[in-house]
Every structure is written in C-alpha cells, then in structure tokens.
Short mmCIF file of C-alpha atoms in Angstrom, two decimals:
data_model
loop_
_atom_site.label_atom_id
_atom_site.label_comp_id
_atom_site.label_asym_id
_atom_site.label_seq_id
_atom_site.Cartn_x
_atom_site.Cartn_y
_atom_site.Cartn_z
CA MET A 27 -0.11 -0.09 -0.11
CA THR A 28 2.85 2.26 0.87
CA GLN A 29 4.60 1.69 -2.31
CA LEU A 30 1.26 2.36 -4.31
CA LEU A 31 0.71 5.87 -2.60
CA LYS A 32 4.45 6.63 -3.16
CA SER A 33 4.04 5.90 -6.99
CA LYS A 34 0.75 7.60 -7.37
CA PHE A 35 1.84 10.92 -5.58
CA ALA A 36 5.45 11.03 -6.44
CA PRO A 37 6.50 13.27 -9.17
CA THR A 38 7.17 11.95 -12.58
CA ASN A 39 10.66 10.09 -12.52
CA THR A 40 12.52 10.34 -15.81
CA ASP A 41 16.05 11.16 -14.65
CA ASN A 42 16.47 9.68 -11.31
CA LEU A 43 15.74 13.08 -9.76
CA PHE A 44 13.24 11.77 -7.25
CA SER A 45 13.13 8.74 -4.98
CA GLY A 46 9.51 8.15 -4.28
CA ILE A 47 8.04 11.58 -3.03
CA TRP A 48 11.55 12.80 -1.86
CA ILE A 49 14.16 14.52 -4.00
CA ARG A 50 17.48 13.11 -4.61
CA TRP A 51 20.22 15.67 -3.18
CA GLN A 52 22.79 13.87 -5.24
CA ALA A 53 21.07 14.22 -8.49
CA LEU A 54 20.79 18.24 -7.99
CA THR A 55 23.18 20.55 -9.74
CA LEU A 56 25.11 23.03 -7.55
CA GLY A 57 22.59 25.75 -8.48
CA GLU A 58 19.60 23.64 -7.95
CA ARG A 59 21.05 22.85 -4.45
CA LEU A 60 21.50 26.27 -3.68
CA ALA A 61 17.94 27.23 -4.80
CA CYS A 62 15.90 24.37 -3.39
CA ALA A 63 17.77 24.58 0.01
CA ASN A 64 16.88 28.22 0.51
CA ILE A 65 13.18 27.65 -0.70
CA VAL A 66 12.73 25.09 1.73
CA LEU A 67 14.45 27.08 4.41
CA ILE A 68 12.10 30.11 3.70
CA PRO A 69 10.38 29.60 7.26
CA ILE A 70 13.63 29.94 8.79
CA TRP A 71 14.35 33.11 6.92
CA TRP A 72 11.11 34.27 8.19
CA ILE A 73 11.80 33.45 11.79
CA SER A 74 15.10 34.88 11.67
CA GLY A 75 13.79 38.17 10.42
CA ILE A 76 16.67 38.68 7.92
CA TYR A 77 14.42 37.57 4.87
CA ARG A 78 14.89 40.92 3.44
CA HIS A 79 18.61 40.28 3.01
CA MET A 80 18.26 36.89 1.52
CA SER A 81 19.20 38.07 -1.82
CA PRO A 82 22.62 39.96 -1.01
CA PHE A 83 23.35 37.05 1.30
CA LEU A 84 23.19 34.31 -1.35
CA LEU A 85 24.98 36.54 -3.74
CA LEU A 86 28.02 37.02 -1.34
CA GLY A 87 27.92 33.29 -1.08
CA VAL A 88 28.24 32.83 -4.81
CA ILE A 89 30.79 35.48 -5.24
CA GLY A 90 32.90 33.71 -2.44
CA TYR A 91 32.41 30.57 -4.13
CA GLU A 92 33.53 31.82 -7.55
CA TRP A 93 36.69 33.55 -6.11
CA GLN A 94 37.71 30.56 -4.08
CA LYS A 95 37.25 28.15 -7.29
CA TYR A 96 38.23 30.44 -10.28
CA LYS A 97 40.11 33.40 -8.56
CA GLU A 98 37.60 35.73 -10.39
CA ILE A 99 34.11 36.41 -10.81
CA ARG A 100 32.90 34.82 -14.26
CA LEU A 101 30.91 37.69 -16.01
CA LYS A 102 30.48 38.35 -19.58
CA ARG A 103 29.20 41.33 -21.48
CA PRO A 104 25.79 42.25 -19.73
CA THR A 105 22.62 41.96 -21.52
CA ILE A 106 20.55 45.02 -22.38
CA ALA A 107 18.27 44.09 -19.51
CA VAL A 108 21.14 44.05 -17.02
CA VAL A 109 22.48 47.40 -18.18
CA ALA A 110 18.81 48.96 -18.17
CA LEU A 111 18.46 47.78 -14.54
CA LEU A 112 21.80 49.03 -13.39
CA LEU A 113 21.15 52.34 -14.98
CA PHE A 114 17.87 52.52 -13.06
CA ALA A 115 19.68 51.90 -9.85
CA MET A 116 22.23 54.82 -10.80
CA TYR A 117 19.22 57.18 -11.50
CA GLN A 118 17.84 56.28 -8.10
CA ILE A 119 21.06 56.82 -6.44
CA ALA A 120 21.48 60.10 -8.22
CA LYS A 121 18.07 61.33 -6.87
CA ILE A 122 18.94 60.42 -3.45
CA LEU A 123 22.22 62.49 -3.63
CA PHE A 124 20.10 65.47 -4.84
CA ALA A 125 17.62 65.18 -2.21
CA TYR A 126 19.82 63.70 0.65
CA ASP A 127 18.17 66.02 3.44
CA VAL A 128 14.50 65.25 2.47
CA PRO A 129 12.58 63.18 5.11
CA GLY A 130 11.24 59.93 3.90
CA ARG A 131 13.48 59.61 0.92
CA GLU A 132 14.57 56.31 -0.44
CA LYS A 133 17.55 54.57 1.27
CA PHE A 134 20.74 53.29 -0.32
CA SER A 135 20.36 49.91 1.20
CA ASN A 136 16.99 49.37 -0.43
CA ILE A 137 18.27 50.26 -4.04
CA PHE A 138 21.09 47.84 -3.22
CA VAL A 139 18.95 44.88 -2.08
CA MET A 140 16.09 45.50 -4.61
CA THR A 141 17.74 46.84 -7.71
CA ILE A 142 21.45 46.24 -7.75
CA CYS A 143 21.46 42.63 -6.22
CA PRO A 144 18.85 41.33 -8.99
CA ALA A 145 20.89 43.17 -11.56
CA ILE A 146 24.11 41.30 -10.81
CA TRP A 147 22.10 38.14 -10.27
CA LEU A 148 20.61 38.22 -13.89
CA TRP A 149 24.23 39.31 -15.17
CA TYR A 150 25.74 36.10 -13.53
CA ILE A 151 22.72 33.76 -14.79
CA GLY A 152 23.28 34.93 -18.18
CA SER A 153 27.15 34.81 -18.19
CA ASN A 154 27.36 31.50 -16.98
CA ASN A 155 24.16 29.92 -18.47
CA VAL A 156 22.79 28.69 -15.26
CA ARG A 157 19.94 26.28 -15.72
CA LEU A 158 17.56 25.16 -12.96
CA ARG A 159 15.19 22.13 -13.90
CA LEU A 160 11.56 23.08 -13.10
CA LYS A 161 10.79 19.95 -11.40
CA ALA A 162 13.38 20.42 -8.80
CA ILE A 163 12.27 24.02 -8.14
CA ALA A 164 8.51 22.98 -7.97
CA TRP A 165 9.21 20.18 -5.55
CA ALA A 166 11.12 22.75 -3.07
CA PHE A 167 7.97 25.14 -3.51
CA THR A 168 5.49 22.09 -2.84
CA PHE A 169 7.29 21.62 0.37
CA VAL A 170 6.81 25.19 1.29
CA VAL A 171 3.01 25.10 0.25
CA VAL A 172 2.47 21.99 2.20
CA LEU A 173 3.89 23.90 5.28
CA MET A 174 1.67 26.65 4.68
CA LEU A 175 -1.29 24.53 4.65
CA GLY A 176 -0.43 22.64 7.76
CA PHE A 177 0.31 26.16 9.41
CA TRP A 178 -3.17 27.29 8.37
CA VAL A 179 -4.79 24.43 10.19
CA LEU A 180 -2.87 25.17 13.33
CA LEU A 181 -3.69 28.87 13.18
CA GLN A 182 -7.28 28.10 12.31
CA PHE A 183 -8.14 25.51 14.71
CA VAL A 184 -5.21 25.17 17.57
CA LEU A 185 -3.24 28.39 17.98
CA PRO A 186 -4.87 31.13 19.84
CA GLU A 187 -4.91 34.61 18.23
CA THR A 188 -3.24 36.06 21.37
CA LEU A 189 -0.19 33.90 20.76
CA PHE A 190 0.91 36.27 18.04
CA PHE A 191 -1.15 39.68 18.86
CA PRO A 192 -0.32 42.21 19.76
CA ASN A 193 3.34 41.65 18.51
CA ASN A 194 4.21 38.87 21.17
CA ILE A 195 6.85 37.07 19.34
CA PRO A 196 9.69 39.10 17.71
CA THR A 197 12.00 37.66 15.24
CA LEU A 198 15.56 36.59 15.99
CA ALA A 199 16.84 39.85 14.37
CA THR A 200 14.60 41.95 16.40
CA LEU A 201 15.90 40.20 19.61
CA ILE A 202 19.40 41.16 18.68
CA THR A 203 18.87 44.72 17.43
CA GLY A 204 16.21 45.68 19.98
CA GLN A 205 14.06 47.53 17.25
CA THR A 206 10.42 48.29 18.27
CA THR A 207 7.11 49.14 16.77
CA GLU A 208 7.63 52.80 17.71
CA GLU A 209 11.02 52.86 16.27
CA THR A 210 10.05 51.25 12.83
CA GLY A 211 6.59 53.14 12.41
CA PHE A 212 4.69 49.85 11.54
CA THR A 213 1.24 49.27 12.95
CA GLN A 214 0.33 46.53 15.43
CA THR A 215 -0.77 44.18 12.59
CA ASN A 216 1.56 44.96 9.95
CA ASN A 217 5.17 44.86 11.59
CA PRO A 218 7.94 42.74 9.82
CA TYR A 219 9.92 42.80 13.01
CA TYR A 220 7.63 40.24 14.61
CA LEU A 221 6.25 36.86 13.69
CA LEU A 222 2.57 37.72 12.35
CA PRO A 223 1.43 34.98 10.16
CA TYR A 224 -1.69 36.84 9.35
CA GLN A 225 -3.09 40.43 9.20
CA ILE A 226 -6.46 41.35 10.69
CA ALA A 227 -8.53 43.61 8.42
CA GLY A 228 -11.56 45.18 9.73
CA GLU A 229 -13.13 43.43 12.79
CA SER A 230 -12.37 39.74 12.02
CA LEU A 231 -11.20 39.29 8.50
CA ARG A 232 -7.71 37.50 8.48
CA ARG A 233 -5.25 38.09 5.49
CA TYR A 234 -2.85 35.20 5.61
CA ASN A 235 0.81 35.96 4.72
CA PHE A 236 2.30 32.95 6.55
CA PHE A 237 6.18 33.00 5.87
CA PHE A 238 6.20 35.90 3.56
CA VAL A 239 5.69 38.88 5.89
CA TYR A 240 2.77 40.56 3.90
CA PRO A 241 -0.37 39.07 2.38
CA GLU A 242 0.40 40.59 -0.83
CA TYR A 243 3.83 38.78 -1.09
CA THR A 244 2.11 35.67 -0.31
CA ALA A 245 -0.38 36.10 -3.20
CA LEU A 246 2.62 37.04 -5.61
CA ILE A 247 4.85 34.22 -4.65
CA VAL A 248 2.10 31.56 -4.46
CA GLY A 249 0.78 32.71 -7.79
CA CYS A 250 4.05 32.16 -9.22
CA ILE A 251 4.08 28.50 -7.80
CA GLY A 252 0.72 27.96 -9.38
CA PHE A 253 2.22 28.96 -12.70
CA MET A 254 5.14 26.54 -12.39
CA ALA A 255 2.35 23.75 -11.33
CA LEU A 256 0.93 24.05 -14.76
CA ASP A 257 4.21 22.98 -16.47
CA LEU A 258 4.61 19.88 -14.49
CA LYS A 259 4.02 16.61 -16.49
CA ASN A 260 2.66 14.59 -13.27
CA ARG A 261 -0.99 15.83 -13.57
CA LEU A 262 -1.88 14.74 -10.00
CA TRP A 263 1.06 16.67 -8.50
CA SER A 264 0.16 19.72 -10.93
CA TRP A 265 -3.56 19.86 -10.09
CA LEU A 266 -2.87 19.32 -6.25
CA LEU A 267 -0.34 21.99 -6.23
CA LEU A 268 -2.38 24.34 -8.27
CA LEU A 269 -5.62 24.13 -6.10
CA ALA A 270 -3.41 24.45 -3.04
CA CYS A 271 -2.13 27.72 -4.59
CA VAL A 272 -5.60 29.07 -5.40
CA PHE A 273 -6.65 28.38 -1.80
CA ILE A 274 -3.71 30.25 -0.40
CA ILE A 275 -4.36 33.19 -2.86
CA VAL A 276 -7.95 33.33 -1.64
CA LEU A 277 -6.62 33.36 2.14
CA SER A 278 -4.33 36.21 1.32
CA GLY A 279 -7.06 38.78 0.57
CA THR A 280 -5.25 40.19 -2.42
CA ARG A 281 -7.91 41.38 -4.75
CA ILE A 282 -5.66 42.16 -7.62
CA ALA A 283 -4.19 38.78 -7.47
CA TRP A 284 -7.68 37.20 -7.46
CA LEU A 285 -8.38 39.01 -10.83
CA ALA A 286 -4.66 38.73 -12.48
CA PHE A 287 -4.28 35.09 -11.75
CA PRO A 288 -7.12 33.51 -13.87
CA VAL A 289 -6.21 36.08 -16.57
CA VAL A 290 -2.73 34.94 -16.76
CA ILE A 291 -3.83 31.06 -16.58
CA GLY A 292 -6.22 32.04 -19.64
CA SER A 293 -3.43 33.68 -21.49
CA ARG A 294 -0.94 30.63 -20.94
CA TYR A 295 -3.57 28.38 -22.48
CA ILE A 296 -4.13 30.29 -25.70
CA ILE A 297 -0.32 30.84 -26.09
CA GLY A 298 0.57 27.36 -25.32
CA ASN A 299 -1.85 26.10 -27.70
CA PHE A 300 -1.33 28.73 -30.33
CA SER A 301 0.69 26.43 -32.62
CA LYS A 302 -2.25 24.09 -33.04
CA ARG A 303 -4.08 24.83 -36.30
CA TYR A 304 -7.47 24.97 -34.88
CA ILE A 305 -6.84 26.93 -31.61
CA PRO A 306 -6.29 30.34 -33.00
CA ALA A 307 -9.38 30.17 -35.29
CA ILE A 308 -11.52 29.02 -32.23
CA ALA A 309 -10.05 31.73 -29.90
CA PHE A 310 -10.60 34.69 -32.43
CA ALA A 311 -14.05 33.36 -33.31
CA LEU A 312 -15.18 33.20 -29.63
CA ILE A 313 -13.91 36.70 -29.23
CA ALA A 314 -15.88 37.76 -32.26
CA VAL A 315 -19.05 36.24 -31.10
CA VAL A 316 -18.75 37.49 -27.45
CA SER A 317 -17.96 40.94 -28.55
CA PHE A 318 -20.81 41.11 -30.88
CA THR A 319 -23.25 39.65 -28.53
CA ALA A 320 -22.05 41.78 -25.66
CA LEU A 321 -22.07 44.98 -27.59
CA SER A 322 -24.84 44.72 -30.13
CA VAL A 323 -27.60 42.75 -28.38
CA PRO A 324 -29.21 45.03 -25.66
CA PRO A 325 -30.29 42.25 -23.24
CA ALA A 326 -26.97 40.85 -23.32
CA THR A 327 -25.21 44.21 -22.98
CA ARG A 328 -27.39 45.00 -19.78
CA LEU A 329 -26.85 41.53 -18.31
CA LEU A 330 -23.00 41.90 -18.71
CA GLU A 331 -23.11 45.40 -17.29
CA ASN A 332 -25.18 44.26 -14.35
CA GLN A 333 -22.58 41.33 -13.84
CA VAL A 334 -19.67 43.43 -13.94
CA THR A 335 -21.19 46.08 -11.58
CA GLN A 336 -22.32 43.47 -9.08
CA SER A 337 -18.81 41.77 -9.19
CA THR A 338 -16.99 44.84 -8.76
CA GLU A 339 -19.13 45.95 -5.69
CA ALA A 340 -18.57 42.42 -4.17
CA ILE A 341 -14.96 42.48 -4.46
CA GLY A 342 -14.85 45.98 -3.00
CA ASP A 343 -17.28 45.25 -0.25
CA VAL A 344 -14.76 42.54 1.18
CA ARG A 345 -12.33 45.49 2.08
CA SER A 346 -14.33 48.51 1.51
CA ASP A 347 -12.37 50.72 3.63
CA SER A 348 -9.47 49.89 1.58
CA THR A 349 -11.13 50.59 -1.60
CA GLU A 350 -11.91 54.01 -0.50
CA VAL A 351 -8.39 54.78 0.61
CA ARG A 352 -6.89 53.54 -2.51
CA ALA A 353 -9.18 55.69 -4.67
CA GLU A 354 -8.10 58.65 -2.74
CA ILE A 355 -4.52 57.98 -2.80
CA TYR A 356 -4.56 57.41 -6.66
CA SER A 357 -6.70 60.52 -7.35
CA LYS A 358 -4.24 62.85 -5.18
CA THR A 359 -1.10 61.12 -6.63
CA ILE A 360 -2.47 62.15 -10.29
CA GLU A 361 -3.41 65.55 -9.00
CA GLU A 362 0.12 66.06 -7.83
CA LEU A 363 1.86 64.79 -11.01
CA ARG A 364 -0.44 67.05 -12.93
CA SER A 365 0.34 69.97 -11.01
CA ASN A 366 4.12 69.79 -10.85
CA GLU A 367 5.90 69.28 -14.30
CA ASP A 368 9.45 69.01 -13.03
CA ALA A 369 8.27 66.29 -10.66
CA LEU A 370 6.38 64.45 -13.49
CA ILE A 371 9.65 64.17 -15.43
CA TRP A 372 12.14 63.54 -12.64
CA GLY A 373 10.11 62.27 -9.89
CA HIS A 374 9.40 63.19 -6.36
CA ALA A 375 12.12 62.87 -3.68
CA ALA A 376 9.69 60.96 -1.37
CA ARG A 377 6.25 59.90 -1.03
CA GLY A 378 3.57 62.58 -0.35
CA LYS A 379 1.45 63.28 2.81
CA PRO A 380 -0.88 60.64 4.51
CA VAL A 381 -4.30 60.00 3.35
CA GLN A 382 -7.17 59.95 5.87
CA ASN A 383 -4.40 60.10 8.61
CA ILE A 384 -3.42 56.66 7.87
CA SER A 385 0.62 56.57 8.26
CA PHE A 386 1.23 54.03 5.65
CA ALA A 387 -1.39 55.30 3.04
CA ARG A 388 0.52 58.06 1.45
CA VAL A 389 0.31 59.97 -1.77
CA GLY A 390 2.54 58.08 -4.20
CA SER A 391 1.95 54.54 -2.78
CA HIS A 392 -0.01 51.48 -3.26
CA SER A 393 0.92 51.24 -6.78
CA PHE A 394 4.02 50.16 -8.36
CA ILE A 395 3.34 51.91 -11.88
CA LEU A 396 1.71 55.05 -10.76
CA GLY A 397 3.71 55.37 -7.29
CA THR A 398 6.91 53.72 -7.52
CA LEU A 399 7.73 54.51 -11.14
CA LEU A 400 5.94 57.53 -12.11
CA TYR A 401 5.45 59.35 -8.70
CA LEU A 402 8.96 58.50 -7.21
CA ASN A 403 11.12 58.03 -10.40
CA GLY A 404 9.18 60.36 -12.98
CA ILE A 405 8.90 59.69 -16.72
CA VAL A 406 12.76 59.42 -16.89
CA GLY A 407 13.13 56.60 -14.47
CA THR A 408 9.92 55.03 -15.79
CA VAL A 409 11.29 54.78 -19.26
CA ILE A 410 14.41 53.21 -17.88
CA PHE A 411 12.57 50.67 -16.00
CA LEU A 412 10.18 49.70 -18.90
CA VAL A 413 13.27 49.18 -21.21
CA PHE A 414 14.56 46.85 -18.63
CA TRP A 415 11.21 45.04 -18.42
CA GLY A 416 10.78 44.81 -22.15
CA ALA A 417 14.52 43.66 -22.73
CA LEU A 418 13.97 41.02 -20.08
CA PHE A 419 10.97 39.79 -21.98
CA TYR A 420 12.91 39.70 -25.02
CA TRP A 421 15.85 37.85 -23.66
CA LEU A 422 13.72 35.16 -21.96
CA TYR A 423 12.18 34.80 -25.59
CA LYS A 424 15.37 34.62 -27.38
CA THR A 425 16.56 31.86 -24.93
CA ARG A 426 13.31 30.14 -24.83
CA SER A 427 14.57 26.70 -25.87
CA GLY A 428 13.97 24.40 -22.72
CA ARG A 429 12.28 27.20 -20.81
CA PRO A 430 8.94 26.65 -19.22
CA LEU A 431 5.65 28.76 -19.96
CA ALA A 432 5.77 29.68 -16.28
CA CYS A 433 8.60 32.03 -16.73
CA PHE A 434 6.55 34.23 -19.11
CA CYS A 435 3.44 33.78 -17.00
CA ILE A 436 5.40 34.93 -13.91
CA LEU A 437 6.37 38.35 -15.66
CA LEU A 438 2.87 38.79 -17.05
CA PHE A 439 1.56 38.17 -13.53
CA TYR A 440 3.95 40.97 -12.31
CA SER A 441 2.91 43.35 -15.01
CA LEU A 442 -0.80 42.99 -14.15
CA VAL A 443 -0.52 43.08 -10.32
CA SER A 444 1.85 46.03 -10.50
CA ILE A 445 -1.30 48.36 -11.46
CA THR A 446 -2.63 48.50 -7.67
CA LEU A 447 0.28 46.59 -5.89
CA GLU A 448 3.15 48.49 -4.83
CA LEU A 449 5.01 45.68 -3.21
CA VAL A 450 5.48 43.76 -6.36
CA TYR A 451 9.14 44.72 -6.76
CA GLY A 452 9.61 46.05 -3.28
CA ASN A 453 11.07 42.87 -1.39
CA SER A 454 14.18 40.75 -2.08
CA THR A 455 11.78 37.78 -2.32
CA SER A 456 9.81 39.12 -4.98
CA ALA A 457 12.76 40.12 -6.82
CA LEU A 458 14.21 36.83 -6.60
CA MET A 459 11.17 35.23 -8.35
CA ILE A 460 12.22 37.38 -11.42
CA VAL A 461 15.85 36.03 -11.03
CA LEU A 462 14.29 32.57 -10.76
CA CYS A 463 12.56 33.02 -14.15
CA ALA A 464 15.83 33.71 -15.94
CA ALA A 465 17.32 30.46 -14.41
CA LEU A 466 14.38 28.16 -15.00
CA ARG A 467 15.49 26.15 -18.06
CA GLU A 468 16.02 22.49 -18.89
CA PRO A 469 19.52 21.28 -19.52
CA LYS A 470 20.60 20.47 -23.22
CA PRO A 471 20.18 16.68 -23.66
CA SER A 472 24.03 16.60 -24.50
CA LEU A 473 24.75 17.88 -21.04
CA GLN A 474 22.42 15.94 -18.91
CA GLY A 475 24.44 14.41 -16.00
CA VAL A 476 27.04 17.61 -16.13
CA HIS A 477 26.47 19.68 -13.10
CA HIS A 478 25.77 23.29 -14.05
CA ALA A 479 26.32 26.20 -11.97
#
C-alpha cells in the first residue's frame, strides 16, 4: 500500500531526480541545491527576520565560491536588461544625492537590495548559462506550500490569536537589534519585525501571509508557484499544487491577485496552444462572437453590465475601507503629478502626505506603476525601467529553448498586479522570483548529467 501511494503521488521520475516523493540531493546540480535549500528554508528566513537580506547574502556566497574556485567572478558582456536595470539603480542613487536631506527619501540599502543585487544575479545567470530544472524548484516550493497549509490548520483550529497579537513574538533579528514598533513606524498588525502569520483587516477578516511577511507577497509568490504547477508533467501533482495555490491566494485577501491569476492562466492556455491549427481560429471566433453579443444585443449588454457592476461591488465590499483609501491615494497622486511638471519628469524625492491620517497610506503609494515608477522616479526613471522590463521579456523569448511557459506567465502576472500593488518589486523575495525566471530552463540533452552552476 505504501509503495502504491508513493508511486501515485510521486513526481514523474524520468532522470532519477526523485526517490518516491523525496528529491535526491545527489541528483541536483550545484545551482539547484542552492535554490532548493533556500526555498525549503523560507520559514527559517522568516523566523530569523533577515528575509529582506536573502538576495545579498546568497549573492555574497556565490561570489565567495567563484573567487575560491576560479580566482575571479566569471561575468561576460551584460545584456540590455542588465544594463537598463543598473542604469535604473544609478538614477535612483542620483535622486537620493540631490535630495539627501529630504525626510522619507529612499535609502541606499533599499536600492542595493531591490535593484543592484537582482541586476548582478541576472548578469551572473546569463554569463554562466545557469539552468535550474523546473521539477526540482517545483518540489521545493511544494514543500513550502504543504507547510503553509499545515500552518493554516494550526492557526485556524489550534493556536490562539493572542499568541501572536499584539506583537508577542519578535524575530531573532529584532531580539538582537532591539527595534520596536515605535522605532520602525509599523502598526500592530503590519510589522515585519515580529512573527505575524496573518493580518487582521476590519473586525475579524484574516489576511494570511504565513512566511512572506505581507499578504501581498504571499499572493505574489504563491501565484508564481501556481504557474510552475501548470508545467509539471505529473498531472496529479500539478492539479493538487495548483488547487493549493488558489486556496492560499484566496486566504491572502489580495484582490488584484484574484483577478490577475485567472487572466494569466487563460492567456497561458491560448499561447501554449497557439501552434495548433484549430486553436487560433476558435479563440478569435469566440472573441468575435462574445464581442458582438455583448455590444450589439441590448439584453446581453445590460446583463453583462449588471454582472460587472455586481462583481466589482462584491470585491470592493470585502475590504471597502481599503477601496476608498486607495481611490483617494490614486486621485491625489495623479493630481500632484499634473500640478508639478518637473516632478512628473524627474520624480518626487519622497512619497507625499498621509491620506485619511493613515501613516502607511501616502500619496504616491499603493501602486508600483503610478507610485513607485511615475511618482517617485518620474517619466525618465519609468522609461528606463520599462526598457529593462521589455528587454527581459525579449531575452527570455530569445533563450526560450527548454524554458517553461511559467517564466512568461510570472512576468505577465507581475505586470498585471503592479497596477495596484506597490510591493510587487519592493522585496528581495519578489525580486528573486524574477531572477528565478531567468534560471528556469531544462539542460541541453547532451549536457545531462553534467553539473551546471
């Protein structure tokens, strides 16, 4: 019976990568060992409180390994994407130097962690043709998803709320540094210096973040895991992992992820089957029929309008207070951009005033595109970042051989959620998912068995 369960639930074993449901450490390349080990240890990064520095710590480890083994850092000519991202970092640094005494300005450490480190990672991956097999990475993320589901059961039925609130369990870094809520400026339910597995929205709504500090990060990372699940050949593993990801995204209460996730999955199906002769014809025919019916038949138009209105109101009612605050943030952000031509071109030195006396709800926040790019970095910085984003898409397409569709789905997902999600590129963990996209690629058949970097 045990052997039957193992064979049924185990990942498809075509290259001795797995032994039953467990991964074989000896079968992993050096790069896969580094990636899988740190993915599995994500709960430890959370408990330690140094998750924010995961990217630079790992990068220093790789640099140390390179220097010890080769006496140099093996880097080739950088791609356009890497150059653009480094230019974006230089632009941000220049803005800091010109507005050094402005309160609330960006910090040098943030630019190093969020922009420079990912750029160096992408440079290293492209220079050394680093390839990580999807199955190995998906197994590590599956392990984390199982932990999150088990943690949810404990939080829901066993562990009392008073165990965590108000800020009862500090991280190890907090114990060492002694930072408190007053020093960091975070609220009682939104503080990365304490172990808070969920946030309390309103009176009783729980928004689960588990090991990723914020619910938005949880939705972002788990959404990416869901796209990886779709590329797995073992259909049982694929569907179970996908359903678990959908469940966790719902628990996160991140509305933009609720909307963007199915859109990306639908786009993936169309793109993945576009080479089949009948799929494009059926897809365009359906679009034509739906468009004609929705716009030309009055009863259908009214029905569609009512459904959209009701769905929008239902989603908004889940967190109505957040909807109102966001609307005010966006309107005031656009108003300030229109009223200051210089700031529109070059960007503001810092975010604006709080909205409705909420400290973290400031003008120029709660949107990566409108806030982080346009408001803080202006048209100049936005253009530089868009060059990076477009060049990254192009490089992934150019090196698409052996690359899963999940890589493109992840970048599309990031693009969609960045409309209303400021945190999409504001954490080393979310930035590392983009780095992971660059490395997700099956090894060439002739090089199987050779350990890649």
